[in-house]
Each structure stands twice: as C-alpha cells, then as structure tokens.
PDB file of N, CA and C in Angstrom:
ATOM      1  N   UNK E 829     104.418 118.079 170.204  1.00 62.00           N
ATOM      2  CA  UNK E 829     104.476 119.503 169.972  1.00 62.00           C
ATOM      3  C   UNK E 829     105.655 120.130 170.694  1.00 62.00           C
ATOM      4  N   UNK E 830     106.104 119.564 171.783  1.00 87.00           N
ATOM      5  CA  UNK E 830     107.269 120.090 172.496  1.00 87.00           C
ATOM      6  C   UNK E 830     108.533 119.964 171.647  1.00 87.00           C
ATOM      7  N   UNK E 831     108.506 119.025 170.700  1.00 94.00           N
ATOM      8  CA  UNK E 831     109.659 118.838 169.828  1.00 94.00           C
ATOM      9  C   UNK E 831     109.904 120.077 168.964  1.00 94.00           C
ATOM     10  N   UNK E 832     108.844 120.818 168.641  1.00 95.00           N
ATOM     11  CA  UNK E 832     109.008 122.038 167.848  1.00 95.00           C
ATOM     12  C   UNK E 832     109.858 123.053 168.614  1.00 95.00           C
ATOM     13  N   UNK E 833     109.558 123.261 169.875  1.00 94.00           N
ATOM     14  CA  UNK E 833     110.310 124.218 170.686  1.00 94.00           C
ATOM     15  C   UNK E 833     111.769 123.792 170.823  1.00 94.00           C
ATOM     16  N   UNK E 834     112.003 122.527 171.055  1.00 95.00           N
ATOM     17  CA  UNK E 834     113.379 122.049 171.233  1.00 95.00           C
ATOM     18  C   UNK E 834     114.144 122.163 169.910  1.00 95.00           C
ATOM     19  N   UNK E 835     113.463 121.952 168.797  1.00 95.00           N
ATOM     20  CA  UNK E 835     114.109 122.067 167.492  1.00 95.00           C
ATOM     21  C   UNK E 835     114.440 123.521 167.173  1.00 95.00           C
ATOM     22  N   UNK E 836     113.562 124.430 167.520  1.00 94.00           N
ATOM     23  CA  UNK E 836     113.855 125.856 167.324  1.00 94.00           C
ATOM     24  C   UNK E 836     115.080 126.270 168.132  1.00 94.00           C
ATOM     25  N   UNK E 837     115.185 125.765 169.342  1.00 94.00           N
ATOM     26  CA  UNK E 837     116.351 126.063 170.174  1.00 94.00           C
ATOM     27  C   UNK E 837     117.614 125.451 169.574  1.00 94.00           C
ATOM     28  N   UNK E 838     117.512 124.243 169.044  1.00 94.00           N
ATOM     29  CA  UNK E 838     118.630 123.594 168.368  1.00 94.00           C
ATOM     30  C   UNK E 838     119.118 124.454 167.205  1.00 94.00           C
ATOM     31  N   UNK E 839     118.199 124.985 166.419  1.00 92.00           N
ATOM     32  CA  UNK E 839     118.565 125.834 165.291  1.00 92.00           C
ATOM     33  C   UNK E 839     119.201 127.148 165.755  1.00 92.00           C
ATOM     34  N   UNK E 840     118.672 127.717 166.826  1.00 91.00           N
ATOM     35  CA  UNK E 840     119.224 128.956 167.365  1.00 91.00           C
ATOM     36  C   UNK E 840     120.668 128.740 167.831  1.00 91.00           C
ATOM     37  N   UNK E 841     120.885 127.668 168.573  1.00 92.00           N
ATOM     38  CA  UNK E 841     122.231 127.369 169.073  1.00 92.00           C
ATOM     39  C   UNK E 841     123.179 127.061 167.911  1.00 92.00           C
ATOM     40  N   UNK E 842     122.690 126.352 166.914  1.00 90.00           N
ATOM     41  CA  UNK E 842     123.523 126.020 165.753  1.00 90.00           C
ATOM     42  C   UNK E 842     123.938 127.276 165.002  1.00 90.00           C
ATOM     43  N   UNK E 843     122.999 128.215 164.853  1.00 87.00           N
ATOM     44  CA  UNK E 843     123.326 129.475 164.176  1.00 87.00           C
ATOM     45  C   UNK E 843     124.362 130.259 164.985  1.00 87.00           C
ATOM     46  N   UNK E 844     124.170 130.319 166.282  1.00 90.00           N
ATOM     47  CA  UNK E 844     125.107 131.029 167.152  1.00 90.00           C
ATOM     48  C   UNK E 844     126.495 130.386 167.104  1.00 90.00           C
ATOM     49  N   UNK E 845     126.531 129.065 167.139  1.00 90.00           N
ATOM     50  CA  UNK E 845     127.793 128.334 167.066  1.00 90.00           C
ATOM     51  C   UNK E 845     128.488 128.585 165.737  1.00 90.00           C
ATOM     52  N   UNK E 846     127.714 128.549 164.642  1.00 87.00           N
ATOM     53  CA  UNK E 846     128.273 128.802 163.315  1.00 87.00           C
ATOM     54  C   UNK E 846     128.858 130.209 163.243  1.00 87.00           C
ATOM     55  N   UNK E 847     128.125 131.171 163.770  1.00 87.00           N
ATOM     56  CA  UNK E 847     128.594 132.556 163.744  1.00 87.00           C
ATOM     57  C   UNK E 847     129.864 132.720 164.573  1.00 87.00           C
ATOM     58  N   UNK E 848     129.864 132.170 165.776  1.00 91.00           N
ATOM     59  CA  UNK E 848     131.035 132.284 166.660  1.00 91.00           C
ATOM     60  C   UNK E 848     132.282 131.625 166.086  1.00 91.00           C
ATOM     61  N   UNK E 849     132.074 130.582 165.279  1.00 90.00           N
ATOM     62  CA  UNK E 849     133.202 129.856 164.689  1.00 90.00           C
ATOM     63  C   UNK E 849     133.444 130.224 163.232  1.00 90.00           C
ATOM     64  N   UNK E 850     132.757 131.285 162.767  1.00 89.00           N
ATOM     65  CA  UNK E 850     132.895 131.780 161.399  1.00 89.00           C
ATOM     66  C   UNK E 850     132.639 130.705 160.349  1.00 89.00           C
ATOM     67  N   UNK E 851     131.612 129.890 160.583  1.00 89.00           N
ATOM     68  CA  UNK E 851     131.215 128.881 159.613  1.00 89.00           C
ATOM     69  C   UNK E 851     130.216 129.493 158.638  1.00 89.00           C
ATOM     70  N   UNK E 852     130.489 129.365 157.363  1.00 87.00           N
ATOM     71  CA  UNK E 852     129.565 129.875 156.347  1.00 87.00           C
ATOM     72  C   UNK E 852     128.382 128.946 156.165  1.00 87.00           C
ATOM     73  N   UNK E 853     128.646 127.663 156.282  1.00 88.00           N
ATOM     74  CA  UNK E 853     127.610 126.657 156.123  1.00 88.00           C
ATOM     75  C   UNK E 853     127.750 125.598 157.197  1.00 88.00           C
ATOM     76  N   UNK E 854     126.628 125.159 157.717  1.00 91.00           N
ATOM     77  CA  UNK E 854     126.607 124.032 158.647  1.00 91.00           C
ATOM     78  C   UNK E 854     126.295 122.788 157.819  1.00 91.00           C
ATOM     79  N   UNK E 855     127.139 121.792 157.942  1.00 94.00           N
ATOM     80  CA  UNK E 855     126.958 120.546 157.184  1.00 94.00           C
ATOM     81  C   UNK E 855     126.334 119.437 158.027  1.00 94.00           C
ATOM     82  N   UNK E 856     126.660 119.425 159.327  1.00 96.00           N
ATOM     83  CA  UNK E 856     126.185 118.328 160.166  1.00 96.00           C
ATOM     84  C   UNK E 856     126.034 118.797 161.606  1.00 96.00           C
ATOM     85  N   UNK E 857     124.931 118.389 162.198  1.00 96.00           N
ATOM     86  CA  UNK E 857     124.687 118.623 163.621  1.00 96.00           C
ATOM     87  C   UNK E 857     124.441 117.255 164.243  1.00 96.00           C
ATOM     88  N   UNK E 858     125.151 116.982 165.318  1.00 98.00           N
ATOM     89  CA  UNK E 858     124.940 115.725 166.030  1.00 98.00           C
ATOM     90  C   UNK E 858     124.309 116.065 167.373  1.00 98.00           C
ATOM     91  N   UNK E 859     123.157 115.473 167.605  1.00 97.00           N
ATOM     92  CA  UNK E 859     122.380 115.718 168.816  1.00 97.00           C
ATOM     93  C   UNK E 859     122.257 114.422 169.595  1.00 97.00           C
ATOM     94  N   UNK E 860     122.559 114.479 170.879  1.00 97.00           N
ATOM     95  CA  UNK E 860     122.332 113.330 171.755  1.00 97.00           C
ATOM     96  C   UNK E 860     120.951 113.501 172.382  1.00 97.00           C
ATOM     97  N   UNK E 861     120.118 112.485 172.242  1.00 97.00           N
ATOM     98  CA  UNK E 861     118.744 112.540 172.737  1.00 97.00           C
ATOM     99  C   UNK E 861     118.513 111.385 173.708  1.00 97.00           C
ATOM    100  N   UNK E 862     118.276 111.722 174.946  1.00 96.00           N
ATOM    101  CA  UNK E 862     118.022 110.708 175.960  1.00 96.00           C
ATOM    102  C   UNK E 862     116.608 110.159 175.877  1.00 96.00           C
ATOM    103  N   UNK E 863     116.488 108.872 176.022  1.00 93.00           N
ATOM    104  CA  UNK E 863     115.172 108.223 175.934  1.00 93.00           C
ATOM    105  C   UNK E 863     114.261 108.607 177.103  1.00 93.00           C
ATOM    106  N   UNK E 864     114.835 109.077 178.191  1.00 94.00           N
ATOM    107  CA  UNK E 864     114.035 109.443 179.358  1.00 94.00           C
ATOM    108  C   UNK E 864     113.541 110.891 179.312  1.00 94.00           C
ATOM    109  N   UNK E 865     113.822 111.604 178.220  1.00 94.00           N
ATOM    110  CA  UNK E 865     113.383 112.995 178.093  1.00 94.00           C
ATOM    111  C   UNK E 865     111.938 113.114 177.635  1.00 94.00           C
ATOM    112  N   UNK E 866     111.378 112.070 177.090  1.00 90.00           N
ATOM    113  CA  UNK E 866     110.028 112.034 176.526  1.00 90.00           C
ATOM    114  C   UNK E 866     109.937 112.742 175.175  1.00 90.00           C
ATOM    115  N   UNK E 867     111.065 113.208 174.629  1.00 94.00           N
ATOM    116  CA  UNK E 867     111.079 113.758 173.280  1.00 94.00           C
ATOM    117  C   UNK E 867     111.273 112.622 172.288  1.00 94.00           C
ATOM    118  N   UNK E 868     110.654 112.751 171.132  1.00 95.00           N
ATOM    119  CA  UNK E 868     110.764 111.718 170.111  1.00 95.00           C
ATOM    120  C   UNK E 868     111.641 112.181 168.963  1.00 95.00           C
ATOM    121  N   UNK E 869     112.413 111.260 168.456  1.00 96.00           N
ATOM    122  CA  UNK E 869     113.385 111.527 167.406  1.00 96.00           C
ATOM    123  C   UNK E 869     112.720 111.989 166.094  1.00 96.00           C
ATOM    124  N   UNK E 870     111.692 111.302 165.648  1.00 97.00           N
ATOM    125  CA  UNK E 870     111.087 111.570 164.348  1.00 97.00           C
ATOM    126  C   UNK E 870     110.522 112.987 164.223  1.00 97.00           C
ATOM    127  N   UNK E 871     109.766 113.488 165.222  1.00 97.00           N
ATOM    128  CA  UNK E 871     109.283 114.866 165.091  1.00 97.00           C
ATOM    129  C   UNK E 871     110.416 115.906 165.076  1.00 97.00           C
ATOM    130  N   UNK E 872     111.483 115.655 165.811  1.00 97.00           N
ATOM    131  CA  UNK E 872     112.611 116.583 165.809  1.00 97.00           C
ATOM    132  C   UNK E 872     113.228 116.634 164.417  1.00 97.00           C
ATOM    133  N   UNK E 873     113.414 115.490 163.801  1.00 97.00           N
ATOM    134  CA  UNK E 873     113.962 115.438 162.440  1.00 97.00           C
ATOM    135  C   UNK E 873     113.016 116.134 161.463  1.00 97.00           C
ATOM    136  N   UNK E 874     111.723 115.891 161.597  1.00 96.00           N
ATOM    137  CA  UNK E 874     110.735 116.528 160.720  1.00 96.00           C
ATOM    138  C   UNK E 874     110.804 118.050 160.844  1.00 96.00           C
ATOM    139  N   UNK E 875     110.729 118.567 162.066  1.00 96.00           N
ATOM    140  CA  UNK E 875     110.766 120.018 162.271  1.00 96.00           C
ATOM    141  C   UNK E 875     112.093 120.608 161.800  1.00 96.00           C
ATOM    142  N   UNK E 876     113.175 119.912 162.046  1.00 95.00           N
ATOM    143  CA  UNK E 876     114.485 120.382 161.595  1.00 95.00           C
ATOM    144  C   UNK E 876     114.488 120.568 160.082  1.00 95.00           C
ATOM    145  N   UNK E 877     114.008 119.564 159.366  1.00 93.00           N
ATOM    146  CA  UNK E 877     113.998 119.629 157.900  1.00 93.00           C
ATOM    147  C   UNK E 877     113.057 120.718 157.384  1.00 93.00           C
ATOM    148  N   UNK E 878     111.978 120.971 158.088  1.00 92.00           N
ATOM    149  CA  UNK E 878     111.051 122.028 157.686  1.00 92.00           C
ATOM    150  C   UNK E 878     111.609 123.415 157.999  1.00 92.00           C
ATOM    151  N   UNK E 879     112.209 123.589 159.154  1.00 89.00           N
ATOM    152  CA  UNK E 879     112.671 124.905 159.592  1.00 89.00           C
ATOM    153  C   UNK E 879     114.012 125.313 158.992  1.00 89.00           C
ATOM    154  N   UNK E 880     114.837 124.365 158.621  1.00 84.00           N
ATOM    155  CA  UNK E 880     116.160 124.714 158.087  1.00 84.00           C
ATOM    156  C   UNK E 880     116.075 125.382 156.723  1.00 84.00           C
ATOM    157  N   UNK E 881     114.946 125.269 156.070  1.00 77.00           N
ATOM    158  CA  UNK E 881     114.755 125.866 154.749  1.00 77.00           C
ATOM    159  C   UNK E 881     114.922 127.380 154.810  1.00 77.00           C
ATOM    160  N   UNK E 882     114.543 127.983 155.934  1.00 61.00           N
ATOM    161  CA  UNK E 882     114.594 129.428 156.066  1.00 61.00           C
ATOM    162  C   UNK E 882     115.972 130.022 156.256  1.00 61.00           C
ATOM    163  N   UNK E 883     116.976 129.203 156.458  1.00 62.00           N
ATOM    164  CA  UNK E 883     118.316 129.735 156.694  1.00 62.00           C
ATOM    165  C   UNK E 883     119.324 129.157 155.725  1.00 62.00           C
ATOM    166  N   UNK E 884     119.949 130.017 154.923  1.00 73.00           N
ATOM    167  CA  UNK E 884     120.913 129.549 153.929  1.00 73.00           C
ATOM    168  C   UNK E 884     122.056 128.759 154.550  1.00 73.00           C
ATOM    169  N   UNK E 885     122.470 129.162 155.741  1.00 79.00           N
ATOM    170  CA  UNK E 885     123.603 128.493 156.381  1.00 79.00           C
ATOM    171  C   UNK E 885     123.290 127.043 156.741  1.00 79.00           C
ATOM    172  N   UNK E 886     122.000 126.675 156.783  1.00 85.00           N
ATOM    173  CA  UNK E 886     121.594 125.319 157.181  1.00 85.00           C
ATOM    174  C   UNK E 886     120.979 124.496 156.060  1.00 85.00           C
ATOM    175  N   UNK E 887     120.795 125.078 154.888  1.00 84.00           N
ATOM    176  CA  UNK E 887     119.977 124.415 153.868  1.00 84.00           C
ATOM    177  C   UNK E 887     120.469 123.023 153.477  1.00 84.00           C
ATOM    178  N   UNK E 888     121.753 122.750 153.604  1.00 88.00           N
ATOM    179  CA  UNK E 888     122.288 121.423 153.268  1.00 88.00           C
ATOM    180  C   UNK E 888     122.707 120.625 154.494  1.00 88.00           C
ATOM    181  N   UNK E 889     122.329 121.097 155.661  1.00 93.00           N
ATOM    182  CA  UNK E 889     122.757 120.446 156.904  1.00 93.00           C
ATOM    183  C   UNK E 889     122.001 119.145 157.149  1.00 93.00           C
ATOM    184  N   UNK E 890     122.701 118.211 157.725  1.00 95.00           N
ATOM    185  CA  UNK E 890     122.107 116.946 158.160  1.00 95.00           C
ATOM    186  C   UNK E 890     122.062 116.949 159.677  1.00 95.00           C
ATOM    187  N   UNK E 891     120.978 116.421 160.205  1.00 97.00           N
ATOM    188  CA  UNK E 891     120.845 116.244 161.647  1.00 97.00           C
ATOM    189  C   UNK E 891     120.975 114.771 161.951  1.00 97.00           C
ATOM    190  N   UNK E 892     121.939 114.431 162.782  1.00 98.00           N
ATOM    191  CA  UNK E 892     122.107 113.050 163.221  1.00 98.00           C
ATOM    192  C   UNK E 892     121.781 113.007 164.699  1.00 98.00           C
ATOM    193  N   UNK E 893     120.914 112.089 165.054  1.00 97.00           N
ATOM    194  CA  UNK E 893     120.505 111.954 166.449  1.00 97.00           C
ATOM    195  C   UNK E 893     121.032 110.640 166.999  1.00 97.00           C
ATOM    196  N   UNK E 894     121.774 110.754 168.077  1.00 97.00           N
ATOM    197  CA  UNK E 894     122.308 109.592 168.789  1.00 97.00           C
ATOM    198  C   UNK E 894     121.417 109.393 170.008  1.00 97.00           C
ATOM    199  N   UNK E 895     120.773 108.249 170.071  1.00 96.00           N
ATOM    200  CA  UNK E 895     119.882 107.973 171.191  1.00 96.00           C
ATOM    201  C   UNK E 895     120.652 107.323 172.334  1.00 96.00           C
ATOM    202  N   UNK E 896     120.417 107.860 173.524  1.00 96.00           N
ATOM    203  CA  UNK E 896     121.062 107.356 174.736  1.00 96.00           C
ATOM    204  C   UNK E 896     119.998 107.016 175.768  1.00 96.00           C
ATOM    205  N   UNK E 897     120.357 106.201 176.722  1.00 95.00           N
ATOM    206  CA  UNK E 897     119.434 105.814 177.785  1.00 95.00           C
ATOM    207  C   UNK E 897     119.686 106.715 179.001  1.00 95.00           C
ATOM    208  N   UNK E 898     119.314 107.993 178.855  1.00 96.00           N
ATOM    209  CA  UNK E 898     119.472 108.944 179.949  1.00 96.00           C
ATOM    210  C   UNK E 898     118.395 110.019 179.825  1.00 96.00           C
ATOM    211  N   UNK E 899     118.495 111.083 180.588  1.00 96.00           N
ATOM    212  CA  UNK E 899     117.485 112.136 180.542  1.00 96.00           C
ATOM    213  C   UNK E 899     118.080 113.465 180.058  1.00 96.00           C
ATOM    214  N   UNK E 900     119.015 113.385 179.125  1.00 95.00           N
ATOM    215  CA  UNK E 900     119.700 114.575 178.631  1.00 95.00           C
ATOM    216  C   UNK E 900     119.453 114.805 177.146  1.00 95.00           C
ATOM    217  N   UNK E 901     119.499 116.059 176.785  1.00 95.00           N
ATOM    218  CA  UNK E 901     119.530 116.468 175.378  1.00 95.00           C
ATOM    219  C   UNK E 901     120.729 117.386 175.253  1.00 95.00           C
ATOM    220  N   UNK E 902     121.642 117.050 174.344  1.00 95.00           N
ATOM    221  CA  UNK E 902     122.783 117.940 174.164  1.00 95.00           C
ATOM    222  C   UNK E 902     123.316 117.854 172.745  1.00 95.00           C
ATOM    223  N   UNK E 903     123.797 118.985 172.306  1.00 95.00           N
ATOM    224  CA  UNK E 903     124.422 119.060 170.993  1.00 95.00           C
ATOM    225  C   UNK E 903     125.858 118.587 171.153  1.00 95.00           C
ATOM    226  N   UNK E 904     126.196 117.551 170.416  1.00 95.00           N
ATOM    227  CA  UNK E 904     127.536 116.984 170.481  1.00 95.00           C
ATOM    228  C   UNK E 904     128.483 117.769 169.580  1.00 95.00           C
ATOM    229  N   UNK E 905     128.019 118.116 168.374  1.00 95.00           N
ATOM    230  CA  UNK E 905     128.872 118.896 167.476  1.00 95.00           C
ATOM    231  C   UNK E 905     128.059 119.612 166.403  1.00 95.00           C
ATOM    232  N   UNK E 906     128.643 120.693 165.935  1.00 94.00           N
ATOM    233  CA  UNK E 906     128.132 121.456 164.791  1.00 94.00           C
ATOM    234  C   UNK E 906     129.321 121.584 163.853  1.00 94.00           C
ATOM    235  N   UNK E 907     129.229 120.951 162.690  1.00 94.00           N
ATOM    236  CA  UNK E 907     130.341 120.961 161.738  1.00 94.00           C
ATOM    237  C   UNK E 907     129.926 121.709 160.485  1.00 94.00           C
ATOM    238  N   UNK E 908     130.885 122.396 159.895  1.00 93.00           N
ATOM    239  CA  UNK E 908     130.584 123.138 158.690  1.00 93.00           C
ATOM    240  C   UNK E 908     131.841 123.593 157.976  1.00 93.00           C
ATOM    241  N   UNK E 909     131.641 124.578 157.092  1.00 89.00           N
ATOM    242  CA  UNK E 909     132.734 125.121 156.308  1.00 89.00           C
ATOM    243  C   UNK E 909     133.045 126.542 156.756  1.00 89.00           C
ATOM    244  N   UNK E 910     134.303 126.824 156.935  1.00 85.00           N
ATOM    245  CA  UNK E 910     134.749 128.157 157.327  1.00 85.00           C
ATOM    246  C   UNK E 910     134.957 129.015 156.102  1.00 85.00           C
ATOM    247  N   UNK E 911     134.412 130.218 156.191  1.00 70.00           N
ATOM    248  CA  UNK E 911     134.619 131.184 155.133  1.00 70.00           C
ATOM    249  C   UNK E 911     134.735 132.577 155.711  1.00 70.00           C
ATOM    250  N   UNK E 912     134.132 132.767 156.881  1.00 52.00           N
ATOM    251  CA  UNK E 912     134.243 134.036 157.551  1.00 52.00           C
ATOM    252  C   UNK E 912     133.368 135.138 157.002  1.00 52.00           C
ATOM    253  N   UNK E 913     132.295 134.797 156.316  1.00 52.00           N
ATOM    254  CA  UNK E 913     131.412 135.811 155.730  1.00 52.00           C
ATOM    255  C   UNK E 913     130.315 136.265 156.682  1.00 52.00           C
ATOM    256  N   UNK E 914     130.618 136.408 157.928  1.00 44.00           N
ATOM    257  CA  UNK E 914     129.595 136.891 158.869  1.00 44.00           C
ATOM    258  C   UNK E 914     129.707 138.364 158.943  1.00 44.00           C
TER     259      UNK E 914
END
C-alpha cells in the first residue's frame, strides 16, 4: 500500500518536471528503485498505469524501473515532447 503514495509522488514530480520543461507529453520516466527500500516494483508499475489515465500528458508514458542494491528511490529522467502548451 505504501507503493500507492510513492507512485502519486512520482506522478506529481513528473507533472512538475514536464511543466517546468514545457513538455506537452511525457513519453518515458526512468525510476531507480533500491532493493533495500522495501518498495516493490510490480505495485508501483500497477498504480502508475492506473493513475496515469487521469492525465493527458501521461497517457502514453512508459515507466521503466531500474533496480539497484541500495536504499534510494530517485527519478533518473523524465522524457517527452516539447510543445510549450502550458
């Protein structure tokens, strides 16, 4: 259940990043997920796919999770298309 909160934060940061960089659409988000965080990859992907439906800027976005042997969670990149329609 903690994965839901972390996924909501991921979406919030992605939206903010897209807005700050004038991205009309987010195509790919790369997240580094440490194995020592106790968060699981599958629920994060599930929640991401369920929650991204509500935002047009994310509807075609892919989430890629890179698993590391550490205790960190960090967004490596947010990639998309620039159009400046903010």
